Amino acid sequence: MRLFSGKTETALVVAFDSTASAFAFSDAAGQAGIEGRLVPTPRSLSAGCGMAWRGAPASRERVESLLADEGIDDARIALLPLK
């Protein structure tokens, strides 16, 4: 099942070093209306807590801005192909 409608072939993935950051970002993203969800960190990425947030590539600027606004500096952003 695809998380997003349309023919998205890639996903924006935000990997976190701490579980607290992952949950804080997920909550903030939901409040900001940014569609996405927490997922296990893909094998191609490395994250200390094993959690990542996946959303639409088009939301990258909003995600980067929200990370800065929330003071979350332990996140890495990547575009990965959907399988």
PDB file of N, CA and C in Angstrom:
ATOM      1  N   MET A   1       0.841  -1.183   0.000  1.00  0.00           N
ATOM      2  CA  MET A   1       0.000   0.000   0.000  1.00  0.00           C
ATOM      3  C   MET A   1       0.884   1.244   0.000  1.00  0.00           C
ATOM      4  N   ARG A   2       0.558   2.178  -0.829  1.00  0.00           N
ATOM      5  CA  ARG A   2       1.284   3.440  -0.885  1.00  0.00           C
ATOM      6  C   ARG A   2       0.694   4.404   0.121  1.00  0.00           C
ATOM      7  N   LEU A   3       1.565   5.191   0.746  1.00  0.00           N
ATOM      8  CA  LEU A   3       1.116   6.167   1.737  1.00  0.00           C
ATOM      9  C   LEU A   3       0.465   7.365   1.065  1.00  0.00           C
ATOM     10  N   PHE A   4       0.861   7.671  -0.156  1.00  0.00           N
ATOM     11  CA  PHE A   4       0.406   8.873  -0.839  1.00  0.00           C
ATOM     12  C   PHE A   4      -0.284   8.502  -2.135  1.00  0.00           C
ATOM     13  N   SER A   5      -1.230   9.328  -2.539  1.00  0.00           N
ATOM     14  CA  SER A   5      -1.900   9.101  -3.798  1.00  0.00           C
ATOM     15  C   SER A   5      -1.009   9.572  -4.938  1.00  0.00           C
ATOM     16  N   GLY A   6      -1.329   9.170  -6.120  1.00  0.00           N
ATOM     17  CA  GLY A   6      -0.533   9.581  -7.271  1.00  0.00           C
ATOM     18  C   GLY A   6       0.550   8.570  -7.567  1.00  0.00           C
ATOM     19  N   LYS A   7       1.487   8.972  -8.427  1.00  0.00           N
ATOM     20  CA  LYS A   7       2.519   8.051  -8.864  1.00  0.00           C
ATOM     21  C   LYS A   7       3.877   8.420  -8.286  1.00  0.00           C
ATOM     22  N   THR A   8       3.927   8.665  -6.998  1.00  0.00           N
ATOM     23  CA  THR A   8       5.174   8.995  -6.335  1.00  0.00           C
ATOM     24  C   THR A   8       6.097   7.787  -6.374  1.00  0.00           C
ATOM     25  N   GLU A   9       7.301   7.972  -6.873  1.00  0.00           N
ATOM     26  CA  GLU A   9       8.250   6.881  -6.954  1.00  0.00           C
ATOM     27  C   GLU A   9       9.333   6.986  -5.892  1.00  0.00           C
ATOM     28  N   THR A  10       9.380   8.103  -5.193  1.00  0.00           N
ATOM     29  CA  THR A  10      10.349   8.281  -4.125  1.00  0.00           C
ATOM     30  C   THR A  10       9.630   8.776  -2.876  1.00  0.00           C
ATOM     31  N   ALA A  11      10.314   8.624  -1.752  1.00  0.00           N
ATOM     32  CA  ALA A  11       9.772   9.116  -0.484  1.00  0.00           C
ATOM     33  C   ALA A  11      10.828   9.976   0.188  1.00  0.00           C
ATOM     34  N   LEU A  12      10.381  10.973   0.898  1.00  0.00           N
ATOM     35  CA  LEU A  12      11.253  11.788   1.737  1.00  0.00           C
ATOM     36  C   LEU A  12      11.364  11.050   3.068  1.00  0.00           C
ATOM     37  N   VAL A  13      12.583  10.750   3.488  1.00  0.00           N
ATOM     38  CA  VAL A  13      12.795  10.016   4.730  1.00  0.00           C
ATOM     39  C   VAL A  13      13.656  10.860   5.652  1.00  0.00           C
ATOM     40  N   VAL A  14      13.189  11.026   6.884  1.00  0.00           N
ATOM     41  CA  VAL A  14      13.929  11.773   7.899  1.00  0.00           C
ATOM     42  C   VAL A  14      14.311  10.770   8.985  1.00  0.00           C
ATOM     43  N   ALA A  15      15.610  10.519   9.134  1.00  0.00           N
ATOM     44  CA  ALA A  15      16.111   9.578  10.139  1.00  0.00           C
ATOM     45  C   ALA A  15      16.573  10.355  11.370  1.00  0.00           C
ATOM     46  N   PHE A  16      16.331   9.799  12.538  1.00  0.00           N
ATOM     47  CA  PHE A  16      16.623  10.482  13.801  1.00  0.00           C
ATOM     48  C   PHE A  16      17.596   9.667  14.648  1.00  0.00           C
ATOM     49  N   ASP A  17      18.375  10.365  15.467  1.00  0.00           N
ATOM     50  CA  ASP A  17      19.273   9.701  16.407  1.00  0.00           C
ATOM     51  C   ASP A  17      18.593   9.382  17.721  1.00  0.00           C
ATOM     52  N   SER A  18      17.489  10.062  18.035  1.00  0.00           N
ATOM     53  CA  SER A  18      16.801   9.797  19.301  1.00  0.00           C
ATOM     54  C   SER A  18      15.311   9.567  19.061  1.00  0.00           C
ATOM     55  N   THR A  19      14.765   8.676  19.860  1.00  0.00           N
ATOM     56  CA  THR A  19      13.333   8.396  19.788  1.00  0.00           C
ATOM     57  C   THR A  19      12.519   9.634  20.136  1.00  0.00           C
ATOM     58  N   ALA A  20      13.002  10.413  21.097  1.00  0.00           N
ATOM     59  CA  ALA A  20      12.296  11.635  21.489  1.00  0.00           C
ATOM     60  C   ALA A  20      12.163  12.584  20.308  1.00  0.00           C
ATOM     61  N   SER A  21      13.214  12.736  19.522  1.00  0.00           N
ATOM     62  CA  SER A  21      13.159  13.610  18.349  1.00  0.00           C
ATOM     63  C   SER A  21      12.187  13.073  17.305  1.00  0.00           C
ATOM     64  N   ALA A  22      12.188  11.754  17.109  1.00  0.00           N
ATOM     65  CA  ALA A  22      11.282  11.149  16.131  1.00  0.00           C
ATOM     66  C   ALA A  22       9.826  11.418  16.499  1.00  0.00           C
ATOM     67  N   PHE A  23       9.477  11.188  17.762  1.00  0.00           N
ATOM     68  CA  PHE A  23       8.092  11.415  18.188  1.00  0.00           C
ATOM     69  C   PHE A  23       7.741  12.901  18.192  1.00  0.00           C
ATOM     70  N   ALA A  24       8.673  13.738  18.614  1.00  0.00           N
ATOM     71  CA  ALA A  24       8.411  15.183  18.619  1.00  0.00           C
ATOM     72  C   ALA A  24       8.167  15.683  17.202  1.00  0.00           C
ATOM     73  N   PHE A  25       8.983  15.233  16.250  1.00  0.00           N
ATOM     74  CA  PHE A  25       8.789  15.677  14.865  1.00  0.00           C
ATOM     75  C   PHE A  25       7.478  15.145  14.302  1.00  0.00           C
ATOM     76  N   SER A  26       7.177  13.884  14.557  1.00  0.00           N
ATOM     77  CA  SER A  26       5.935  13.309  14.039  1.00  0.00           C
ATOM     78  C   SER A  26       4.722  14.078  14.550  1.00  0.00           C
ATOM     79  N   ASP A  27       4.716  14.402  15.831  1.00  0.00           N
ATOM     80  CA  ASP A  27       3.613  15.184  16.399  1.00  0.00           C
ATOM     81  C   ASP A  27       3.536  16.569  15.768  1.00  0.00           C
ATOM     82  N   ALA A  28       4.684  17.239  15.641  1.00  0.00           N
ATOM     83  CA  ALA A  28       4.720  18.589  15.061  1.00  0.00           C
ATOM     84  C   ALA A  28       4.289  18.571  13.605  1.00  0.00           C
ATOM     85  N   ALA A  29       4.715  17.549  12.866  1.00  0.00           N
ATOM     86  CA  ALA A  29       4.327  17.447  11.455  1.00  0.00           C
ATOM     87  C   ALA A  29       2.820  17.274  11.323  1.00  0.00           C
ATOM     88  N   GLY A  30       2.244  16.442  12.171  1.00  0.00           N
ATOM     89  CA  GLY A  30       0.792  16.257  12.151  1.00  0.00           C
ATOM     90  C   GLY A  30       0.048  17.548  12.439  1.00  0.00           C
ATOM     91  N   GLN A  31       0.523  18.294  13.427  1.00  0.00           N
ATOM     92  CA  GLN A  31      -0.110  19.568  13.764  1.00  0.00           C
ATOM     93  C   GLN A  31       0.048  20.586  12.640  1.00  0.00           C
ATOM     94  N   ALA A  32       1.158  20.488  11.887  1.00  0.00           N
ATOM     95  CA  ALA A  32       1.411  21.416  10.784  1.00  0.00           C
ATOM     96  C   ALA A  32       0.725  20.977   9.493  1.00  0.00           C
ATOM     97  N   GLY A  33       0.066  19.816   9.528  1.00  0.00           N
ATOM     98  CA  GLY A  33      -0.632  19.328   8.343  1.00  0.00           C
ATOM     99  C   GLY A  33       0.280  18.721   7.297  1.00  0.00           C
ATOM    100  N   ILE A  34       1.457  18.267   7.711  1.00  0.00           N
ATOM    101  CA  ILE A  34       2.383  17.624   6.781  1.00  0.00           C
ATOM    102  C   ILE A  34       2.117  16.120   6.848  1.00  0.00           C
ATOM    103  N   GLU A  35       1.691  15.546   5.743  1.00  0.00           N
ATOM    104  CA  GLU A  35       1.325  14.135   5.692  1.00  0.00           C
ATOM    105  C   GLU A  35       2.567  13.253   5.749  1.00  0.00           C
ATOM    106  N   GLY A  36       2.537  12.260   6.621  1.00  0.00           N
ATOM    107  CA  GLY A  36       3.641  11.319   6.751  1.00  0.00           C
ATOM    108  C   GLY A  36       3.425  10.450   7.972  1.00  0.00           C
ATOM    109  N   ARG A  37       4.385   9.551   8.214  1.00  0.00           N
ATOM    110  CA  ARG A  37       4.257   8.664   9.366  1.00  0.00           C
ATOM    111  C   ARG A  37       5.621   8.147   9.790  1.00  0.00           C
ATOM    112  N   LEU A  38       5.684   7.657  11.023  1.00  0.00           N
ATOM    113  CA  LEU A  38       6.903   7.040  11.522  1.00  0.00           C
ATOM    114  C   LEU A  38       7.014   5.628  10.953  1.00  0.00           C
ATOM    115  N   VAL A  39       8.234   5.266  10.570  1.00  0.00           N
ATOM    116  CA  VAL A  39       8.522   3.954  10.000  1.00  0.00           C
ATOM    117  C   VAL A  39       9.868   3.484  10.551  1.00  0.00           C
ATOM    118  N   PRO A  40      10.162   2.201  10.446  1.00  0.00           N
ATOM    119  CA  PRO A  40      11.515   1.760  10.790  1.00  0.00           C
ATOM    120  C   PRO A  40      12.520   2.402   9.838  1.00  0.00           C
ATOM    121  N   THR A  41      13.690   2.714  10.326  1.00  0.00           N
ATOM    122  CA  THR A  41      14.706   3.330   9.478  1.00  0.00           C
ATOM    123  C   THR A  41      15.094   2.358   8.365  1.00  0.00           C
ATOM    124  N   PRO A  42      15.042   2.801   7.109  1.00  0.00           N
ATOM    125  CA  PRO A  42      15.458   1.930   6.001  1.00  0.00           C
ATOM    126  C   PRO A  42      16.913   1.478   6.179  1.00  0.00           C
ATOM    127  N   ARG A  43      17.217   0.305   5.703  1.00  0.00           N
ATOM    128  CA  ARG A  43      18.564  -0.253   5.837  1.00  0.00           C
ATOM    129  C   ARG A  43      19.627   0.609   5.178  1.00  0.00           C
ATOM    130  N   SER A  44      19.249   1.348   4.159  1.00  0.00           N
ATOM    131  CA  SER A  44      20.228   2.176   3.446  1.00  0.00           C
ATOM    132  C   SER A  44      20.637   3.419   4.242  1.00  0.00           C
ATOM    133  N   LEU A  45      19.925   3.705   5.322  1.00  0.00           N
ATOM    134  CA  LEU A  45      20.253   4.833   6.189  1.00  0.00           C
ATOM    135  C   LEU A  45      20.690   4.312   7.551  1.00  0.00           C
ATOM    136  N   SER A  46      21.271   5.184   8.317  1.00  0.00           N
ATOM    137  CA  SER A  46      21.673   4.830   9.669  1.00  0.00           C
ATOM    138  C   SER A  46      21.077   5.845  10.626  1.00  0.00           C
ATOM    139  N   ALA A  47      20.461   5.341  11.694  1.00  0.00           N
ATOM    140  CA  ALA A  47      19.917   6.231  12.722  1.00  0.00           C
ATOM    141  C   ALA A  47      20.056   5.553  14.065  1.00  0.00           C
ATOM    142  N   GLY A  48      20.433   6.325  15.047  1.00  0.00           N
ATOM    143  CA  GLY A  48      20.677   5.783  16.366  1.00  0.00           C
ATOM    144  C   GLY A  48      19.474   5.121  17.002  1.00  0.00           C
ATOM    145  N   CYS A  49      18.276   5.633  16.750  1.00  0.00           N
ATOM    146  CA  CYS A  49      17.101   5.092  17.425  1.00  0.00           C
ATOM    147  C   CYS A  49      16.350   4.069  16.577  1.00  0.00           C
ATOM    148  N   GLY A  50      16.666   3.946  15.307  1.00  0.00           N
ATOM    149  CA  GLY A  50      15.978   2.991  14.446  1.00  0.00           C
ATOM    150  C   GLY A  50      14.640   3.461  13.933  1.00  0.00           C
ATOM    151  N   MET A  51      14.308   4.738  14.176  1.00  0.00           N
ATOM    152  CA  MET A  51      13.030   5.279  13.710  1.00  0.00           C
ATOM    153  C   MET A  51      13.272   6.376  12.687  1.00  0.00           C
ATOM    154  N   ALA A  52      12.360   6.449  11.732  1.00  0.00           N
ATOM    155  CA  ALA A  52      12.414   7.488  10.706  1.00  0.00           C
ATOM    156  C   ALA A  52      10.986   7.944  10.435  1.00  0.00           C
ATOM    157  N   TRP A  53      10.875   9.075   9.791  1.00  0.00           N
ATOM    158  CA  TRP A  53       9.569   9.611   9.381  1.00  0.00           C
ATOM    159  C   TRP A  53       9.576   9.622   7.866  1.00  0.00           C
ATOM    160  N   ARG A  54       8.505   9.146   7.242  1.00  0.00           N
ATOM    161  CA  ARG A  54       8.418   9.107   5.784  1.00  0.00           C
ATOM    162  C   ARG A  54       7.270   9.978   5.307  1.00  0.00           C
ATOM    163  N   GLY A  55       7.544  10.803   4.306  1.00  0.00           N
ATOM    164  CA  GLY A  55       6.539  11.683   3.742  1.00  0.00           C
ATOM    165  C   GLY A  55       6.766  11.894   2.259  1.00  0.00           C
ATOM    166  N   ALA A  56       6.021  12.810   1.693  1.00  0.00           N
ATOM    167  CA  ALA A  56       6.112  13.104   0.266  1.00  0.00           C
ATOM    168  C   ALA A  56       7.322  13.994  -0.019  1.00  0.00           C
ATOM    169  N   PRO A  57       8.033  13.722  -1.122  1.00  0.00           N
ATOM    170  CA  PRO A  57       9.186  14.550  -1.480  1.00  0.00           C
ATOM    171  C   PRO A  57       8.840  16.032  -1.616  1.00  0.00           C
ATOM    172  N   ALA A  58       7.639  16.350  -2.029  1.00  0.00           N
ATOM    173  CA  ALA A  58       7.232  17.742  -2.211  1.00  0.00           C
ATOM    174  C   ALA A  58       7.190  18.516  -0.895  1.00  0.00           C
ATOM    175  N   SER A  59       7.188  17.813   0.219  1.00  0.00           N
ATOM    176  CA  SER A  59       7.117  18.485   1.516  1.00  0.00           C
ATOM    177  C   SER A  59       8.495  18.805   2.092  1.00  0.00           C
ATOM    178  N   ARG A  60       9.562  18.598   1.339  1.00  0.00           N
ATOM    179  CA  ARG A  60      10.921  18.756   1.882  1.00  0.00           C
ATOM    180  C   ARG A  60      11.169  20.129   2.508  1.00  0.00           C
ATOM    181  N   GLU A  61      10.804  21.198   1.826  1.00  0.00           N
ATOM    182  CA  GLU A  61      11.049  22.536   2.382  1.00  0.00           C
ATOM    183  C   GLU A  61      10.293  22.738   3.690  1.00  0.00           C
ATOM    184  N   ARG A  62       9.057  22.292   3.742  1.00  0.00           N
ATOM    185  CA  ARG A  62       8.270  22.421   4.973  1.00  0.00           C
ATOM    186  C   ARG A  62       8.869  21.573   6.091  1.00  0.00           C
ATOM    187  N   VAL A  63       9.363  20.384   5.752  1.00  0.00           N
ATOM    188  CA  VAL A  63       9.990  19.506   6.738  1.00  0.00           C
ATOM    189  C   VAL A  63      11.262  20.142   7.288  1.00  0.00           C
ATOM    190  N   GLU A  64      12.098  20.667   6.399  1.00  0.00           N
ATOM    191  CA  GLU A  64      13.337  21.321   6.844  1.00  0.00           C
ATOM    192  C   GLU A  64      13.038  22.506   7.760  1.00  0.00           C
ATOM    193  N   SER A  65      12.039  23.286   7.391  1.00  0.00           N
ATOM    194  CA  SER A  65      11.651  24.437   8.199  1.00  0.00           C
ATOM    195  C   SER A  65      11.127  23.992   9.561  1.00  0.00           C
ATOM    196  N   LEU A  66      10.305  22.945   9.578  1.00  0.00           N
ATOM    197  CA  LEU A  66       9.747  22.453  10.834  1.00  0.00           C
ATOM    198  C   LEU A  66      10.842  21.887  11.738  1.00  0.00           C
ATOM    199  N   LEU A  67      11.796  21.169  11.166  1.00  0.00           N
ATOM    200  CA  LEU A  67      12.920  20.661  11.965  1.00  0.00           C
ATOM    201  C   LEU A  67      13.652  21.817  12.652  1.00  0.00           C
ATOM    202  N   ALA A  68      13.906  22.881  11.899  1.00  0.00           N
ATOM    203  CA  ALA A  68      14.592  24.049  12.463  1.00  0.00           C
ATOM    204  C   ALA A  68      13.731  24.715  13.534  1.00  0.00           C
ATOM    205  N   ASP A  69      12.436  24.892  13.254  1.00  0.00           N
ATOM    206  CA  ASP A  69      11.536  25.533  14.215  1.00  0.00           C
ATOM    207  C   ASP A  69      11.444  24.746  15.515  1.00  0.00           C
ATOM    208  N   GLU A  70      11.483  23.415  15.422  1.00  0.00           N
ATOM    209  CA  GLU A  70      11.361  22.557  16.600  1.00  0.00           C
ATOM    210  C   GLU A  70      12.705  22.332  17.289  1.00  0.00           C
ATOM    211  N   GLY A  71      13.783  22.827  16.683  1.00  0.00           N
ATOM    212  CA  GLY A  71      15.112  22.661  17.281  1.00  0.00           C
ATOM    213  C   GLY A  71      15.618  21.230  17.231  1.00  0.00           C
ATOM    214  N   ILE A  72      15.157  20.477  16.244  1.00  0.00           N
ATOM    215  CA  ILE A  72      15.587  19.083  16.095  1.00  0.00           C
ATOM    216  C   ILE A  72      16.792  19.064  15.163  1.00  0.00           C
ATOM    217  N   ASP A  73      17.958  18.821  15.757  1.00  0.00           N
ATOM    218  CA  ASP A  73      19.185  18.884  14.962  1.00  0.00           C
ATOM    219  C   ASP A  73      19.854  17.524  14.797  1.00  0.00           C
ATOM    220  N   ASP A  74      19.189  16.454  15.237  1.00  0.00           N
ATOM    221  CA  ASP A  74      19.768  15.120  15.085  1.00  0.00           C
ATOM    222  C   ASP A  74      19.097  14.333  13.959  1.00  0.00           C
ATOM    223  N   ALA A  75      18.585  15.036  12.951  1.00  0.00           N
ATOM    224  CA  ALA A  75      17.872  14.395  11.852  1.00  0.00           C
ATOM    225  C   ALA A  75      18.666  14.494  10.548  1.00  0.00           C
ATOM    226  N   ARG A  76      18.539  13.444   9.754  1.00  0.00           N
ATOM    227  CA  ARG A  76      19.132  13.430   8.419  1.00  0.00           C
ATOM    228  C   ARG A  76      18.019  13.179   7.416  1.00  0.00           C
ATOM    229  N   ILE A  77      18.033  13.935   6.320  1.00  0.00           N
ATOM    230  CA  ILE A  77      16.978  13.842   5.314  1.00  0.00           C
ATOM    231  C   ILE A  77      17.535  13.190   4.059  1.00  0.00           C
ATOM    232  N   ALA A  78      16.730  12.284   3.490  1.00  0.00           N
ATOM    233  CA  ALA A  78      17.129  11.623   2.258  1.00  0.00           C
ATOM    234  C   ALA A  78      15.896  11.356   1.397  1.00  0.00           C
ATOM    235  N   LEU A  79      16.104  11.274   0.091  1.00  0.00           N
ATOM    236  CA  LEU A  79      15.069  10.843  -0.836  1.00  0.00           C
ATOM    237  C   LEU A  79      15.396   9.404  -1.215  1.00  0.00           C
ATOM    238  N   LEU A  80      14.464   8.500  -0.990  1.00  0.00           N
ATOM    239  CA  LEU A  80      14.694   7.088  -1.263  1.00  0.00           C
ATOM    240  C   LEU A  80      13.604   6.540  -2.160  1.00  0.00           C
ATOM    241  N   PRO A  81      13.955   5.587  -3.020  1.00  0.00           N
ATOM    242  CA  PRO A  81      12.925   4.969  -3.882  1.00  0.00           C
ATOM    243  C   PRO A  81      11.955   4.127  -3.055  1.00  0.00           C
ATOM    244  N   LEU A  82      10.694   4.154  -3.452  1.00  0.00           N
ATOM    245  CA  LEU A  82       9.683   3.286  -2.819  1.00  0.00           C
ATOM    246  C   LEU A  82       9.802   1.910  -3.420  1.00  0.00           C
ATOM    247  N   LYS A  83       9.612   0.912  -2.610  1.00  0.00           N
ATOM    248  CA  LYS A  83       9.691  -0.472  -3.095  1.00  0.00           C
ATOM    249  C   LYS A  83       8.328  -1.083  -3.153  1.00  0.00           C
TER     250      LYS A  83
END
